[in-house]
Amino acid sequence: MNAYDEYMKGIVGPMRSELTGAGFKELTTPKDVQEHMSTASGVSLIVINSVCGCAAGLARPAVVHALNELEVKPENLVTVFAGQDQEATATMRGYFEEVPPSSPSIAIWKDDKLAYFIPREQIESNSMETIKDHLSGVLSQVVSS
């Protein structure tokens, strides 16, 4: 591992643990993504994580707070890290090619298809509370339907 990779690993560690500490499984390789997507049943909440400020101040906190509010949670919580685990992220994005690549972003996967997608544009232009409420509402509908 070169000095840059080592440096970035140290920088993004807390960004990764913010989600893994909330119960998310990190998918760091294309194989991890393919395995999850081919075997997961029920609803998957997929967070495409990022090092940007809107991921740190808006997306990750909104996701964690939304999950804490839900009575019925998605069966699967997974994340890929854009810019860090590039091949895994590209593989995940291949499952919902109908939406442009966006990070951070939040995808809800159900019945082998994309049920809902929140792109970066809807994250960076809103408050954390608004994103949390939006995600909570959508998840409540998708999980219980």
N, CA, C and O of each residue as an XYZ file, in Angstrom:
580
protein
N       0.856     -1.172      0.000
C       0.000      0.000      0.000
C       0.906      1.241      0.000
O       1.841      1.336      0.796
N       0.621      2.178     -0.892
C       1.452      3.385     -0.947
C       1.005      4.400      0.112
O      -0.009      4.215      0.785
N       1.783      5.465      0.240
C       1.516      6.462      1.286
C       0.153      7.116      1.119
O      -0.534      7.377      2.106
N      -0.245      7.382     -0.121
C      -1.551      7.997     -0.372
C      -2.678      7.073      0.091
O      -3.597      7.503      0.788
N      -2.598      5.799     -0.304
C      -3.632      4.836      0.094
C      -3.721      4.715      1.613
O      -4.811      4.644      2.180
N      -2.558      4.694      2.259
C      -2.527      4.592      3.721
C      -3.161      5.824      4.361
O      -3.926      5.712      5.319
N      -2.839      6.992      3.825
C      -3.411      8.250      4.316
C      -4.933      8.240      4.165
O      -5.657      8.545      5.113
N      -5.413      7.890      2.972
C      -6.858      7.888      2.720
C      -7.581      6.868      3.594
O      -8.698      7.112      4.049
N      -6.948      5.743      3.823
C      -7.550      4.728      4.691
C      -7.797      5.303      6.083
O      -8.843      5.059      6.683
N      -6.828      6.068      6.596
C      -6.988      6.700      7.897
C      -8.058      7.772      7.899
O      -8.803      7.912      8.869
N      -8.138      8.527      6.822
C      -9.121      9.610      6.712
C     -10.551      9.063      6.649
O     -11.440      9.573      7.331
N     -10.770      8.035      5.839
C     -12.139      7.558      5.621
C     -12.604      6.549      6.670
O     -13.776      6.172      6.679
N     -11.721      6.112      7.539
C     -12.114      5.152      8.575
C     -13.337      5.592      9.370
O     -14.295      4.829      9.489
N     -13.325      6.813      9.920
C     -14.503      7.269     10.667
C     -15.752      7.405      9.787
O     -16.871      7.215     10.264
N     -15.562      7.730      8.519
C     -16.697      7.859      7.596
C     -17.329      6.501      7.329
O     -18.545      6.390      7.179
N     -16.503      5.482      7.272
C     -17.015      4.123      7.099
C     -17.730      3.661      8.377
O     -18.820      3.090      8.323
N     -17.097      3.919      9.520
C     -17.645      3.401     10.778
C     -18.939      4.085     11.189
O     -19.705      3.537     11.981
N     -19.190      5.265     10.665
C     -20.462      5.921     10.970
C     -21.632      5.060     10.491
O     -22.681      5.011     11.132
N     -21.439      4.391      9.368
C     -22.494      3.502      8.857
C     -22.357      2.085      9.409
O     -23.356      1.484      9.806
N     -21.149      1.545      9.442
C     -21.011      0.181      9.959
C     -21.404      0.113     11.429
O     -21.925     -0.902     11.892
N     -21.154      1.190     12.155
C     -21.573      1.246     13.558
C     -23.082      1.272     13.726
O     -23.605      0.962     14.797
N     -23.781      1.647     12.652
C     -25.249      1.670     12.672
C     -25.834      0.382     12.072
O     -27.039      0.289     11.838
N     -24.970     -0.599     11.829
C     -25.459     -1.896     11.359
C     -25.303     -2.160      9.869
O     -25.759     -3.194      9.381
N     -24.675     -1.256      9.140
C     -24.474     -1.463      7.709
C     -23.314     -2.413      7.456
O     -22.313     -2.404      8.171
N     -23.471     -3.226      6.430
C     -22.399     -4.103      5.983
C     -21.717     -3.420      4.809
O     -22.372     -3.008      3.851
N     -20.401     -3.304      4.888
C     -19.652     -2.718      3.786
C     -19.420     -3.751      2.706
O     -18.995     -4.874      2.979
N     -19.703     -3.359      1.484
C     -19.425     -4.193      0.325
C     -18.233     -3.537     -0.379
O     -18.386     -2.493     -1.012
N     -17.069     -4.134     -0.273
C     -15.845     -3.476     -0.733
C     -15.299     -4.026     -2.038
O     -14.362     -3.464     -2.604
N     -15.873     -5.117     -2.521
C     -15.408     -5.708     -3.780
C     -16.615     -5.978     -4.681
O     -17.743     -6.078     -4.198
N     -16.376     -6.095     -5.981
C     -17.477     -6.471     -6.875
C     -18.134     -7.789     -6.456
O     -19.352     -7.938     -6.559
N     -17.331     -8.738     -5.988
C     -17.876    -10.027     -5.541
C     -18.826     -9.837     -4.357
O     -19.886    -10.461     -4.302
N     -18.444     -8.973     -3.411
C     -19.322     -8.684     -2.264
C     -20.674     -8.155     -2.749
O     -21.728     -8.580     -2.275
N     -20.623     -7.224     -3.697
C     -21.855     -6.619     -4.223
C     -22.701     -7.674     -4.926
O     -23.900     -7.783     -4.668
N     -22.085     -8.447     -5.808
C     -22.822     -9.467     -6.562
C     -23.433    -10.503     -5.634
O     -24.567    -10.938     -5.837
N     -22.690    -10.891     -4.630
C     -23.197    -11.863     -3.662
C     -24.424    -11.315     -2.936
O     -25.445    -11.992     -2.818
N     -24.307    -10.080     -2.455
C     -25.439     -9.478     -1.749
C     -26.653     -9.370     -2.667
O     -27.751     -9.793     -2.308
N     -26.451     -8.807     -3.838
C     -27.578     -8.538     -4.730
C     -28.230     -9.821     -5.238
O     -29.418     -9.819     -5.560
N     -27.479    -10.905     -5.314
C     -28.060    -12.154     -5.812
C     -28.701    -12.992     -4.718
O     -29.481    -13.896     -5.016
N     -28.388    -12.714     -3.462
C     -28.919    -13.556     -2.385
C     -29.831    -12.825     -1.407
O     -30.579    -13.470     -0.672
N     -29.786    -11.508     -1.381
C     -30.566    -10.762     -0.389
C     -32.060    -10.878     -0.662
O     -32.515    -10.769     -1.801
N     -32.802    -11.101      0.405
C     -34.258    -11.102      0.266
C     -34.807     -9.922      1.057
O     -34.158     -9.408      1.968
N     -36.004     -9.510      0.695
C     -36.604     -8.367      1.371
C     -36.081     -7.059      0.806
O     -35.719     -6.968     -0.367
N     -36.049     -6.052      1.663
C     -35.645     -4.704      1.259
C     -34.192     -4.469      1.648
O     -33.772     -4.785      2.761
N     -33.431     -3.906      0.705
C     -32.059     -3.484      0.990
C     -31.995     -1.969      0.932
O     -32.404     -1.355     -0.054
N     -31.481     -1.373      1.993
C     -31.164      0.045      1.993
C     -29.684      0.133      1.638
O     -28.829     -0.397      2.348
N     -29.396      0.812      0.528
C     -28.034      0.892      0.003
C     -27.583      2.347      0.071
O     -28.210      3.225     -0.521
N     -26.504      2.595      0.788
C     -25.950      3.945      0.861
C     -24.654      3.965      0.059
O     -23.727      3.200      0.328
N     -24.607      4.852     -0.927
C     -23.362      5.081     -1.645
C     -22.675      6.218     -0.901
O     -23.032      7.388     -1.044
N     -21.697      5.849     -0.117
C     -21.005      6.748      0.787
C     -19.990      7.589      0.015
O     -19.624      7.258     -1.112
N     -19.545      8.671      0.631
C     -18.623      9.586     -0.017
C     -17.865     10.382      1.044
O     -18.290     10.465      2.196
N     -16.730     10.969      0.635
C     -15.953     11.781      1.562
C     -16.434     13.223      1.627
O     -15.942     13.991      2.454
N     -17.372     13.608      0.787
C     -17.774     15.014      0.701
C     -18.535     15.473      1.947
O     -19.000     14.672      2.758
N     -18.638     16.781      2.059
C     -19.313     17.382      3.205
C     -20.784     17.038      3.294
O     -21.318     16.903      4.395
N     -21.459     16.890      2.144
C     -22.890     16.576      2.225
C     -23.124     15.129      2.665
O     -24.202     14.801      3.161
N     -22.130     14.270      2.490
C     -22.232     12.918      3.038
C     -22.069     12.970      4.556
O     -22.805     12.324      5.302
N     -21.083     13.756      4.992
C     -20.774     13.834      6.427
C     -21.844     14.573      7.214
O     -22.246     14.136      8.292
N     -22.308     15.704      6.667
C     -23.232     16.536      7.420
C     -24.691     16.250      7.168
O     -25.550     16.673      7.941
N     -24.986     15.529      6.086
C     -26.383     15.317      5.712
C     -26.739     13.840      5.520
O     -27.586     13.317      6.244
N     -26.116     13.171      4.574
C     -26.552     11.819      4.187
C     -26.396     10.799      5.311
O     -27.370     10.168      5.723
N     -25.164     10.638      5.807
C     -24.961      9.614      6.841
C     -25.786      9.882      8.091
O     -26.440      8.962      8.584
N     -25.786     11.104      8.628
C     -26.629     11.335      9.818
C     -28.120     11.125      9.535
O     -28.839     10.592     10.380
N     -28.585     11.539      8.360
C     -30.008     11.372      8.028
C     -30.387      9.901      7.981
O     -31.441      9.510      8.482
N     -29.527      9.086      7.378
C     -29.798      7.648      7.283
C     -29.845      7.021      8.673
O     -30.765      6.265      8.986
N     -28.864      7.332      9.498
C     -28.813      6.752     10.844
C     -30.029      7.183     11.665
O     -30.642      6.354     12.337
N     -30.380      8.458     11.620
C     -31.548      8.949     12.375
C     -32.848      8.345     11.846
O     -33.737      8.007     12.627
N     -32.962      8.209     10.525
C     -34.170      7.610      9.945
C     -34.333      6.175     10.433
O     -35.429      5.770     10.819
N     -33.259      5.417     10.417
C     -33.337      4.024     10.872
C     -33.715      3.940     12.346
O     -34.460      3.049     12.752
N     -33.203      4.859     13.133
C     -33.536      4.856     14.565
C     -35.009      5.131     14.818
O     -35.550      4.714     15.842
N     -35.664      5.828     13.899
C     -37.082      6.168     14.060
C     -38.029      5.068     13.593
O     -39.172      4.995     14.043
N     -37.556      4.220     12.697
C     -38.444      3.234     12.079
C     -38.772      2.087     13.024
O     -37.902      1.568     13.724
N     -40.036      1.704     13.029
C     -40.433      0.528     13.793
C     -40.056     -0.736     13.043
O     -39.554     -1.690     13.637
N     -40.298     -0.746     11.734
C     -39.940     -1.882     10.889
C     -38.818     -1.421      9.965
O     -38.987     -0.490      9.177
N     -37.685     -2.078     10.073
C     -36.503     -1.671      9.325
C     -36.293     -2.575      8.106
O     -36.801     -3.695      8.064
N     -35.545     -2.081      7.121
C     -35.192     -2.939      5.990
C     -34.412     -4.164      6.486
O     -33.700     -4.102      7.487
N     -34.563     -5.254      5.773
C     -33.864     -6.483      6.160
C     -32.353     -6.360      5.968
O     -31.578     -6.993      6.685
N     -31.939     -5.547      5.001
C     -30.526     -5.458      4.648
C     -30.066     -4.007      4.628
O     -30.706     -3.148      4.020
N     -28.960     -3.748      5.292
C     -28.330     -2.435      5.293
C     -26.927     -2.616      4.727
O     -26.085     -3.265      5.346
N     -26.675     -2.045      3.553
C     -25.373     -2.209      2.912
C     -24.866     -0.869      2.398
O     -25.641      0.057      2.159
N     -23.557     -0.784      2.233
C     -22.950      0.439      1.749
C     -21.739      0.132      0.880
O     -21.014     -0.834      1.113
N     -21.539      0.967     -0.116
C     -20.320      0.993     -0.917
C     -19.754      2.398     -0.785
O     -20.493      3.342     -0.507
N     -18.450      2.541     -0.982
C     -17.809      3.828     -0.767
C     -17.242      4.338     -2.086
O     -16.220      3.851     -2.570
N     -17.928      5.333     -2.661
C     -17.496      5.930     -3.917
C     -16.132      6.584     -3.735
O     -15.875      7.217     -2.711
N     -15.275      6.435     -4.708
C     -13.952      7.028     -4.657
C     -12.955      6.219     -3.850
O     -11.752      6.469     -3.928
N     -13.424      5.269     -3.089
C     -12.540      4.423     -2.281
C     -12.593      2.977     -2.770
O     -11.563      2.385     -3.090
N     -13.770      2.430     -2.824
C     -13.959      1.061     -3.322
C     -14.619      1.191     -4.694
O     -15.796      0.877     -4.871
N     -13.830      1.662     -5.654
C     -14.364      2.070     -6.952
C     -15.011      0.932     -7.727
O     -16.068      1.118     -8.331
N     -14.393     -0.241     -7.718
C     -14.959     -1.364     -8.473
C     -16.261     -1.843     -7.842
O     -17.207     -2.177     -8.556
N     -16.320     -1.880     -6.529
C     -17.556     -2.274     -5.844
C     -18.661     -1.258     -6.126
O     -19.810     -1.629     -6.365
N     -18.307      0.013     -6.095
C     -19.298      1.067     -6.358
C     -19.812      0.978     -7.780
O     -21.015      1.101     -8.013
N     -18.919      0.765     -8.737
C     -19.331      0.627    -10.140
C     -20.236     -0.584    -10.324
O     -21.209     -0.529    -11.076
N     -19.922     -1.664     -9.645
C     -20.756     -2.869     -9.730
C     -22.138     -2.597     -9.161
O     -23.143     -2.987     -9.755
N     -22.199     -1.930     -8.013
C     -23.498     -1.610     -7.411
C     -24.297     -0.708     -8.340
O     -25.482     -0.949     -8.570
N     -23.663      0.323     -8.875
C     -24.375      1.242     -9.761
C     -24.896      0.533    -11.004
O     -25.874      0.979    -11.605
N     -24.266     -0.552    -11.393
C     -24.734     -1.334    -12.528
C     -26.104     -1.952    -12.310
O     -26.790     -2.302    -13.270
N     -26.503     -2.088    -11.067
C     -27.827     -2.640    -10.769
C     -28.938     -1.613    -10.951
O     -30.104     -1.982    -11.086
N     -28.592     -0.347    -10.956
C     -29.604      0.688    -11.205
C     -29.063      1.715    -12.196
O     -28.901      2.895    -11.885
N     -28.793      1.219    -13.394
C     -28.222      2.050    -14.456
C     -29.163      3.143    -14.937
O     -28.735      4.079    -15.613
N     -30.450      3.032    -14.592
C     -31.427      4.030    -15.045
C     -31.242      5.384    -14.361
O     -31.815      6.381    -14.800
N     -30.447      5.429    -13.287
C     -30.178      6.704    -12.627
C     -28.703      7.051    -12.811
O     -27.845      6.171    -12.752
N     -28.409      8.324    -13.032
C     -27.005      8.726    -13.196
C     -26.207      8.480    -11.916
O     -26.756      8.566    -10.817
N     -24.917      8.175    -12.054
C     -24.078      7.987    -10.872
C     -24.113      9.230     -9.987
O     -24.069     10.357    -10.480
N     -24.191      9.013     -8.692
C     -24.355     10.109     -7.757
C     -23.822      9.677     -6.398
O     -24.158      8.602     -5.900
N     -22.994     10.518     -5.809
C     -22.538     10.200     -4.457
C     -22.377     11.486     -3.664
O     -21.817     12.472     -4.144
N     -22.882     11.450     -2.440
C     -23.576     10.329     -1.829
C     -24.958     10.158     -2.450
O     -25.500     11.071     -3.073
N     -25.497      8.988     -2.264
C     -26.865      8.730     -2.683
C     -27.405      7.559     -1.874
O     -26.658      6.841     -1.209
N     -28.713      7.387     -1.948
C     -29.387      6.355     -1.161
C     -30.335      5.618     -2.087
O     -31.180      6.227     -2.744
N     -30.189      4.304     -2.134
C     -31.051      3.479     -2.974
C     -31.828      2.507     -2.094
O     -31.327      2.013     -1.084
N     -33.053      2.250     -2.502
C     -33.868      1.232     -1.835
C     -34.176      0.173     -2.880
O     -34.777      0.457     -3.916
N     -33.757     -1.044     -2.593
C     -33.862     -2.166     -3.516
C     -34.867     -3.161     -2.960
O     -34.750     -3.593     -1.813
N     -35.862     -3.529     -3.775
C     -36.874     -4.492     -3.322
C     -37.345     -5.317     -4.515
O     -37.520     -4.789     -5.613
N     -37.547     -6.595     -4.296
C     -38.038     -7.499     -5.342
C     -37.163     -7.431     -6.598
O     -37.664     -7.358     -7.720
N     -35.859     -7.455     -6.383
C     -34.881     -7.462     -7.476
C     -34.952     -6.252     -8.390
O     -34.628     -6.345     -9.574
N     -35.378     -5.109     -7.841
C     -35.375     -3.884     -8.653
C     -35.260     -2.659     -7.745
O     -35.485     -2.725     -6.537
N     -34.906     -1.558     -8.368
C     -34.790     -0.302     -7.651
C     -36.184      0.204     -7.320
O     -36.994      0.465     -8.210
N     -36.452      0.340     -6.031
C     -37.769      0.811     -5.595
C     -37.784      2.330     -5.413
O     -38.822      2.972     -5.576
N     -36.610      2.903     -5.069
C     -36.547      4.348     -4.839
C     -35.093      4.764     -4.825
O     -34.212      3.981     -4.467
N     -34.846      6.013     -5.221
C     -33.476      6.515     -5.261
C     -33.449      7.981     -4.854
O     -34.238      8.788     -5.346
N     -32.547      8.312     -3.962
C     -32.337      9.701     -3.544
C     -30.934     10.102     -4.006
O     -29.939      9.655     -3.436
N     -30.855     10.950     -5.044
C     -29.544     11.353     -5.568
C     -28.917     12.472     -4.741
O     -29.558     13.073     -3.879
N     -27.676     12.722     -5.025
C     -26.928     13.785     -4.336
C     -27.676     15.116     -4.379
O     -27.696     15.846     -3.388
N     -28.289     15.434     -5.511
C     -28.980     16.714     -5.663
C     -30.079     16.897     -4.618
O     -30.335     18.018     -4.178
N     -30.724     15.812     -4.223
C     -31.773     15.900     -3.211
C     -31.217     15.828     -1.800
O     -31.943     16.023     -0.826
N     -29.929     15.549     -1.696
C     -29.265     15.526     -0.392
C     -28.647     16.886     -0.116
O     -28.915     17.497      0.918
N     -27.819     17.361     -1.039
C     -27.074     18.597     -0.773
C     -27.948     19.839     -0.728
O     -27.521     20.871     -0.210
N     -29.162     19.763     -1.259
C     -30.029     20.947     -1.277
C     -31.066     20.941     -0.152
O     -31.971     21.776     -0.143
N     -30.944     20.013      0.790
C     -31.913     19.911      1.876
C     -31.222     19.847      3.228
O     -30.011     19.650      3.320
N     -32.016     20.015      4.266
C     -31.479     19.873      5.618
C     -31.434     18.393      5.988
O     -32.100     17.565      5.367
N     -30.643     18.076      7.002
C     -30.565     16.697      7.474
C     -31.943     16.216      7.917
O     -32.320     15.077      7.644
N     -32.689     17.072      8.592
C     -34.032     16.723      9.079
C     -34.974     16.405      7.908
O     -35.753     15.454      7.978
N     -34.900     17.191      6.849
C     -35.752     16.963      5.674
C     -35.404     15.640      5.005
O     -36.296     14.883      4.621
N     -34.124     15.361      4.866
C     -33.684     14.093      4.255
C     -34.125     12.919      5.117
O     -34.621     11.915      4.606
N     -33.943     13.052      6.423
C     -34.345     11.990      7.354
C     -35.840     11.708      7.236
O     -36.254     10.552      7.144
N     -36.644     12.764      7.238
C     -38.092     12.592      7.133
C     -38.487     11.962      5.803
O     -39.340     11.076      5.755
N     -37.864     12.421      4.734
C     -38.128     11.875      3.396
C     -37.804     10.377      3.377
O     -38.627      9.561      2.959
N     -36.604     10.027      3.832
C     -36.182      8.627      3.825
C     -37.063      7.778      4.742
O     -37.436      6.663      4.378
N     -37.396      8.291      5.920
C     -38.262      7.542      6.847
C     -39.605      7.239      6.216
O     -40.113      6.122      6.321
N     -40.187      8.247      5.552
C     -41.481      8.063      4.895
C     -41.429      7.033      3.782
O     -42.296      6.164      3.687
N     -40.424      7.131      2.953
C     -40.286      6.179      1.842
C     -40.034      4.770      2.362
O     -40.661      3.813      1.910
N     -39.115      4.648      3.315
C     -38.821      3.321      3.869
C     -40.039      2.697      4.532
O     -40.279      1.500      4.378
N     -40.805      3.485      5.260
C     -42.014      2.955      5.903
C     -42.969      2.376      4.864
O     -43.550      1.312      5.077
N     -43.128      3.063      3.758
C     -44.021      2.584      2.694
C     -43.458      1.344      2.009
O     -44.181      0.368      1.807
N     -42.177      1.372      1.649
C     -41.581      0.257      0.903
C     -41.469     -0.995      1.759
O     -41.771     -2.094      1.295
N     -41.040     -0.838      2.998
C     -40.848     -1.996      3.873
C     -42.175     -2.666      4.196
O     -42.241     -3.892      4.285
N     -43.239     -1.877      4.375
C     -44.521     -2.469      4.783
C     -45.396     -2.894      3.612
O     -46.456     -3.483      3.824
N     -44.978     -2.610      2.385
C     -45.825     -2.993      1.224
C     -45.454     -4.360      0.684
O     -46.060     -4.828     -0.280
